[in-house]
PDB file of N, CA and C in Angstrom:
ATOM      1  N   MET I   1       0.851  -1.180   0.000  1.00 96.00           N
ATOM      2  CA  MET I   1       0.000   0.000   0.000  1.00 96.00           C
ATOM      3  C   MET I   1       0.892   1.236   0.000  1.00 96.00           C
ATOM      4  N   LYS I   2       0.556   2.187  -0.863  1.00 97.00           N
ATOM      5  CA  LYS I   2       1.295   3.451  -0.974  1.00 97.00           C
ATOM      6  C   LYS I   2       0.490   4.554  -0.299  1.00 97.00           C
ATOM      7  N   ARG I   3       1.208   5.576   0.180  1.00 97.00           N
ATOM      8  CA  ARG I   3       0.545   6.670   0.885  1.00 97.00           C
ATOM      9  C   ARG I   3       1.249   7.988   0.571  1.00 97.00           C
ATOM     10  N   PHE I   4       0.430   9.039   0.418  1.00 98.00           N
ATOM     11  CA  PHE I   4       0.925  10.399   0.257  1.00 98.00           C
ATOM     12  C   PHE I   4       0.254  11.257   1.316  1.00 98.00           C
ATOM     13  N   ASP I   5       1.054  11.985   2.082  1.00 98.00           N
ATOM     14  CA  ASP I   5       0.539  12.929   3.075  1.00 98.00           C
ATOM     15  C   ASP I   5       0.683  14.334   2.516  1.00 98.00           C
ATOM     16  N   CYS I   6      -0.433  14.993   2.288  1.00 97.00           N
ATOM     17  CA  CYS I   6      -0.402  16.328   1.687  1.00 97.00           C
ATOM     18  C   CYS I   6       0.380  17.317   2.552  1.00 97.00           C
ATOM     19  N   GLY I   7       0.368  17.128   3.858  1.00 97.00           N
ATOM     20  CA  GLY I   7       1.096  18.026   4.754  1.00 97.00           C
ATOM     21  C   GLY I   7       2.591  18.068   4.484  1.00 97.00           C
ATOM     22  N   SER I   8       3.115  17.050   3.804  1.00 96.00           N
ATOM     23  CA  SER I   8       4.534  17.068   3.445  1.00 96.00           C
ATOM     24  C   SER I   8       4.808  18.028   2.287  1.00 96.00           C
ATOM     25  N   LEU I   9       3.744  18.443   1.606  1.00 94.00           N
ATOM     26  CA  LEU I   9       3.856  19.372   0.480  1.00 94.00           C
ATOM     27  C   LEU I   9       3.203  20.716   0.822  1.00 94.00           C
ATOM     28  N   VAL I  10       2.059  20.656   1.482  1.00 94.00           N
ATOM     29  CA  VAL I  10       1.314  21.853   1.881  1.00 94.00           C
ATOM     30  C   VAL I  10       1.232  21.845   3.411  1.00 94.00           C
ATOM     31  N   PRO I  11       2.106  22.596   4.074  1.00 96.00           N
ATOM     32  CA  PRO I  11       2.138  22.577   5.544  1.00 96.00           C
ATOM     33  C   PRO I  11       0.761  22.816   6.164  1.00 96.00           C
ATOM     34  N   GLY I  12       0.454  21.977   7.136  1.00 97.00           N
ATOM     35  CA  GLY I  12      -0.805  22.113   7.857  1.00 97.00           C
ATOM     36  C   GLY I  12      -1.952  21.282   7.306  1.00 97.00           C
ATOM     37  N   CYS I  13      -1.828  20.771   6.095  1.00 98.00           N
ATOM     38  CA  CYS I  13      -2.902  19.971   5.500  1.00 98.00           C
ATOM     39  C   CYS I  13      -2.844  18.552   6.068  1.00 98.00           C
ATOM     40  N   THR I  14      -3.990  18.030   6.466  1.00 98.00           N
ATOM     41  CA  THR I  14      -4.040  16.701   7.075  1.00 98.00           C
ATOM     42  C   THR I  14      -4.509  15.612   6.116  1.00 98.00           C
ATOM     43  N   PHE I  15      -4.767  15.971   4.859  1.00 98.00           N
ATOM     44  CA  PHE I  15      -5.227  14.985   3.873  1.00 98.00           C
ATOM     45  C   PHE I  15      -4.141  13.959   3.586  1.00 98.00           C
ATOM     46  N   HIS I  16      -4.559  12.708   3.384  1.00 97.00           N
ATOM     47  CA  HIS I  16      -3.640  11.700   2.880  1.00 97.00           C
ATOM     48  C   HIS I  16      -4.372  10.816   1.884  1.00 97.00           C
ATOM     49  N   ALA I  17      -3.643  10.326   0.910  1.00 97.00           N
ATOM     50  CA  ALA I  17      -4.184   9.426  -0.109  1.00 97.00           C
ATOM     51  C   ALA I  17      -3.493   8.087   0.023  1.00 97.00           C
ATOM     52  N   ARG I  18      -4.271   7.005  -0.071  1.00 97.00           N
ATOM     53  CA  ARG I  18      -3.730   5.650   0.005  1.00 97.00           C
ATOM     54  C   ARG I  18      -4.277   4.837  -1.154  1.00 97.00           C
ATOM     55  N   ALA I  19      -3.427   3.999  -1.724  1.00 98.00           N
ATOM     56  CA  ALA I  19      -3.845   3.090  -2.790  1.00 98.00           C
ATOM     57  C   ALA I  19      -2.751   2.051  -2.992  1.00 98.00           C
ATOM     58  N   ASP I  20      -3.096   0.990  -3.699  1.00 97.00           N
ATOM     59  CA  ASP I  20      -2.115  -0.056  -3.978  1.00 97.00           C
ATOM     60  C   ASP I  20      -1.039   0.418  -4.952  1.00 97.00           C
ATOM     61  N   GLU I  21      -1.421   1.267  -5.896  1.00 97.00           N
ATOM     62  CA  GLU I  21      -0.512   1.716  -6.947  1.00 97.00           C
ATOM     63  C   GLU I  21      -0.163   3.193  -6.779  1.00 97.00           C
ATOM     64  N   GLU I  22       1.093   3.521  -7.059  1.00 97.00           N
ATOM     65  CA  GLU I  22       1.543   4.919  -6.973  1.00 97.00           C
ATOM     66  C   GLU I  22       0.726   5.829  -7.884  1.00 97.00           C
ATOM     67  N   ALA I  23       0.403   5.358  -9.080  1.00 97.00           N
ATOM     68  CA  ALA I  23      -0.348   6.187 -10.029  1.00 97.00           C
ATOM     69  C   ALA I  23      -1.699   6.609  -9.457  1.00 97.00           C
ATOM     70  N   GLU I  24      -2.360   5.720  -8.742  1.00 98.00           N
ATOM     71  CA  GLU I  24      -3.658   6.057  -8.143  1.00 98.00           C
ATOM     72  C   GLU I  24      -3.475   7.038  -6.994  1.00 98.00           C
ATOM     73  N   VAL I  25      -2.426   6.889  -6.217  1.00 98.00           N
ATOM     74  CA  VAL I  25      -2.138   7.845  -5.142  1.00 98.00           C
ATOM     75  C   VAL I  25      -1.917   9.236  -5.738  1.00 98.00           C
ATOM     76  N   VAL I  26      -1.137   9.303  -6.804  1.00 98.00           N
ATOM     77  CA  VAL I  26      -0.869  10.588  -7.463  1.00 98.00           C
ATOM     78  C   VAL I  26      -2.162  11.189  -8.004  1.00 98.00           C
ATOM     79  N   ARG I  27      -3.014  10.370  -8.626  1.00 98.00           N
ATOM     80  CA  ARG I  27      -4.286  10.858  -9.163  1.00 98.00           C
ATOM     81  C   ARG I  27      -5.143  11.462  -8.049  1.00 98.00           C
ATOM     82  N   ARG I  28      -5.235  10.762  -6.933  1.00 98.00           N
ATOM     83  CA  ARG I  28      -6.030  11.255  -5.798  1.00 98.00           C
ATOM     84  C   ARG I  28      -5.432  12.526  -5.213  1.00 98.00           C
ATOM     85  N   ALA I  29      -4.115  12.588  -5.147  1.00 98.00           N
ATOM     86  CA  ALA I  29      -3.449  13.786  -4.620  1.00 98.00           C
ATOM     87  C   ALA I  29      -3.680  14.989  -5.521  1.00 98.00           C
ATOM     88  N   VAL I  30      -3.591  14.773  -6.827  1.00 97.00           N
ATOM     89  CA  VAL I  30      -3.831  15.865  -7.785  1.00 97.00           C
ATOM     90  C   VAL I  30      -5.269  16.352  -7.673  1.00 97.00           C
ATOM     91  N   GLU I  31      -6.212  15.434  -7.579  1.00 97.00           N
ATOM     92  CA  GLU I  31      -7.617  15.824  -7.422  1.00 97.00           C
ATOM     93  C   GLU I  31      -7.807  16.627  -6.134  1.00 97.00           C
ATOM     94  N   HIS I  32      -7.155  16.222  -5.066  1.00 98.00           N
ATOM     95  CA  HIS I  32      -7.216  16.956  -3.794  1.00 98.00           C
ATOM     96  C   HIS I  32      -6.650  18.371  -3.958  1.00 98.00           C
ATOM     97  N   LEU I  33      -5.513  18.492  -4.635  1.00 97.00           N
ATOM     98  CA  LEU I  33      -4.916  19.817  -4.844  1.00 97.00           C
ATOM     99  C   LEU I  33      -5.861  20.720  -5.618  1.00 97.00           C
ATOM    100  N   ARG I  34      -6.564  20.155  -6.576  1.00 97.00           N
ATOM    101  CA  ARG I  34      -7.523  20.953  -7.371  1.00 97.00           C
ATOM    102  C   ARG I  34      -8.715  21.382  -6.531  1.00 97.00           C
ATOM    103  N   THR I  35      -9.329  20.437  -5.824  1.00 97.00           N
ATOM    104  CA  THR I  35     -10.582  20.738  -5.130  1.00 97.00           C
ATOM    105  C   THR I  35     -10.380  21.477  -3.811  1.00 97.00           C
ATOM    106  N   THR I  36      -9.341  21.140  -3.071  1.00 97.00           N
ATOM    107  CA  THR I  36      -9.153  21.723  -1.742  1.00 97.00           C
ATOM    108  C   THR I  36      -8.257  22.950  -1.751  1.00 97.00           C
ATOM    109  N   HIS I  37      -7.180  22.883  -2.524  1.00 96.00           N
ATOM    110  CA  HIS I  37      -6.201  23.972  -2.507  1.00 96.00           C
ATOM    111  C   HIS I  37      -6.338  24.919  -3.701  1.00 96.00           C
ATOM    112  N   GLY I  38      -7.330  24.673  -4.566  1.00 96.00           N
ATOM    113  CA  GLY I  38      -7.626  25.596  -5.654  1.00 96.00           C
ATOM    114  C   GLY I  38      -6.608  25.618  -6.785  1.00 96.00           C
ATOM    115  N   GLU I  39      -5.789  24.589  -6.879  1.00 94.00           N
ATOM    116  CA  GLU I  39      -4.805  24.518  -7.970  1.00 94.00           C
ATOM    117  C   GLU I  39      -5.535  24.220  -9.281  1.00 94.00           C
ATOM    118  N   THR I  40      -5.420  25.095 -10.252  1.00 94.00           N
ATOM    119  CA  THR I  40      -6.090  24.873 -11.536  1.00 94.00           C
ATOM    120  C   THR I  40      -5.145  24.259 -12.560  1.00 94.00           C
ATOM    121  N   ILE I  41      -3.861  24.525 -12.407  1.00 95.00           N
ATOM    122  CA  ILE I  41      -2.856  23.961 -13.320  1.00 95.00           C
ATOM    123  C   ILE I  41      -1.898  23.128 -12.487  1.00 95.00           C
ATOM    124  N   ILE I  42      -1.800  21.854 -12.827  1.00 94.00           N
ATOM    125  CA  ILE I  42      -0.881  20.956 -12.134  1.00 94.00           C
ATOM    126  C   ILE I  42       0.307  20.723 -13.066  1.00 94.00           C
ATOM    127  N   ARG I  43       1.408  21.353 -12.754  1.00 95.00           N
ATOM    128  CA  ARG I  43       2.599  21.247 -13.600  1.00 95.00           C
ATOM    129  C   ARG I  43       3.344  19.945 -13.316  1.00 95.00           C
ATOM    130  N   GLU I  44       4.192  19.570 -14.254  1.00 95.00           N
ATOM    131  CA  GLU I  44       4.953  18.333 -14.137  1.00 95.00           C
ATOM    132  C   GLU I  44       5.796  18.304 -12.863  1.00 95.00           C
ATOM    133  N   ASN I  45       6.373  19.451 -12.498  1.00 96.00           N
ATOM    134  CA  ASN I  45       7.203  19.455 -11.286  1.00 96.00           C
ATOM    135  C   ASN I  45       6.365  19.207 -10.030  1.00 96.00           C
ATOM    136  N   MET I  46       5.086  19.582 -10.048  1.00 96.00           N
ATOM    137  CA  MET I  46       4.207  19.295  -8.911  1.00 96.00           C
ATOM    138  C   MET I  46       3.958  17.796  -8.815  1.00 96.00           C
ATOM    139  N   VAL I  47       3.745  17.145  -9.955  1.00 97.00           N
ATOM    140  CA  VAL I  47       3.565  15.688  -9.970  1.00 97.00           C
ATOM    141  C   VAL I  47       4.833  15.007  -9.464  1.00 97.00           C
ATOM    142  N   GLU I  48       5.978  15.506  -9.868  1.00 97.00           N
ATOM    143  CA  GLU I  48       7.251  14.942  -9.392  1.00 97.00           C
ATOM    144  C   GLU I  48       7.405  15.137  -7.884  1.00 97.00           C
ATOM    145  N   ASN I  49       6.973  16.292  -7.376  1.00 97.00           N
ATOM    146  CA  ASN I  49       7.025  16.539  -5.930  1.00 97.00           C
ATOM    147  C   ASN I  49       6.114  15.572  -5.177  1.00 97.00           C
ATOM    148  N   ILE I  50       4.959  15.284  -5.738  1.00 97.00           N
ATOM    149  CA  ILE I  50       4.045  14.316  -5.118  1.00 97.00           C
ATOM    150  C   ILE I  50       4.692  12.938  -5.118  1.00 97.00           C
ATOM    151  N   LYS I  51       5.198  12.520  -6.281  1.00 98.00           N
ATOM    152  CA  LYS I  51       5.818  11.193  -6.392  1.00 98.00           C
ATOM    153  C   LYS I  51       6.976  11.030  -5.409  1.00 98.00           C
ATOM    154  N   ALA I  52       7.739  12.084  -5.218  1.00 98.00           N
ATOM    155  CA  ALA I  52       8.885  12.023  -4.304  1.00 98.00           C
ATOM    156  C   ALA I  52       8.447  11.825  -2.856  1.00 98.00           C
ATOM    157  N   ARG I  53       7.191  12.173  -2.566  1.00 97.00           N
ATOM    158  CA  ARG I  53       6.688  12.074  -1.197  1.00 97.00           C
ATOM    159  C   ARG I  53       5.797  10.847  -0.967  1.00 97.00           C
ATOM    160  N   VAL I  54       5.578  10.050  -1.994  1.00 98.00           N
ATOM    161  CA  VAL I  54       4.806   8.815  -1.834  1.00 98.00           C
ATOM    162  C   VAL I  54       5.684   7.787  -1.117  1.00 98.00           C
ATOM    163  N   LYS I  55       5.153   7.234  -0.067  1.00 97.00           N
ATOM    164  CA  LYS I  55       5.893   6.255   0.751  1.00 97.00           C
ATOM    165  C   LYS I  55       5.125   4.950   0.810  1.00 97.00           C
ATOM    166  N   ASP I  56       5.843   3.888   1.081  1.00 95.00           N
ATOM    167  CA  ASP I  56       5.180   2.632   1.419  1.00 95.00           C
ATOM    168  C   ASP I  56       4.522   2.839   2.771  1.00 95.00           C
ATOM    169  N   GLU I  57       3.332   2.279   2.926  1.00 87.00           N
ATOM    170  CA  GLU I  57       2.557   2.455   4.170  1.00 87.00           C
ATOM    171  C   GLU I  57       3.389   2.088   5.408  1.00 87.00           C
ATOM    172  N   GLU I  58       4.246   1.102   5.314  1.00 78.00           N
ATOM    173  CA  GLU I  58       5.046   0.674   6.453  1.00 78.00           C
ATOM    174  C   GLU I  58       6.039   1.737   6.902  1.00 78.00           C
ATOM    175  N   GLN I  59       6.397   2.665   6.004  1.00 61.00           N
ATOM    176  CA  GLN I  59       7.379   3.712   6.321  1.00 61.00           C
ATOM    177  C   GLN I  59       6.745   4.899   7.029  1.00 61.00           C
ATOM    178  N   VAL I  60       5.431   4.962   7.065  1.00 57.00           N
ATOM    179  CA  VAL I  60       4.730   6.120   7.628  1.00 57.00           C
ATOM    180  C   VAL I  60       4.724   6.059   9.133  1.00 57.00           C
TER     181      VAL I  60
END
């Protein structure tokens, strides 16, 4: 299981995304950034920042 904690990218945010595959975690994180943080354009470097923060659930 993979996990992304939004607070590692946006200080103070408590959202986290979990899924079996990294791609699904990234998709959920991007959707969260759009709906909660008002991001209208998700640039490639933002996706890379998300991927860099995806951890195996055991590491959390």
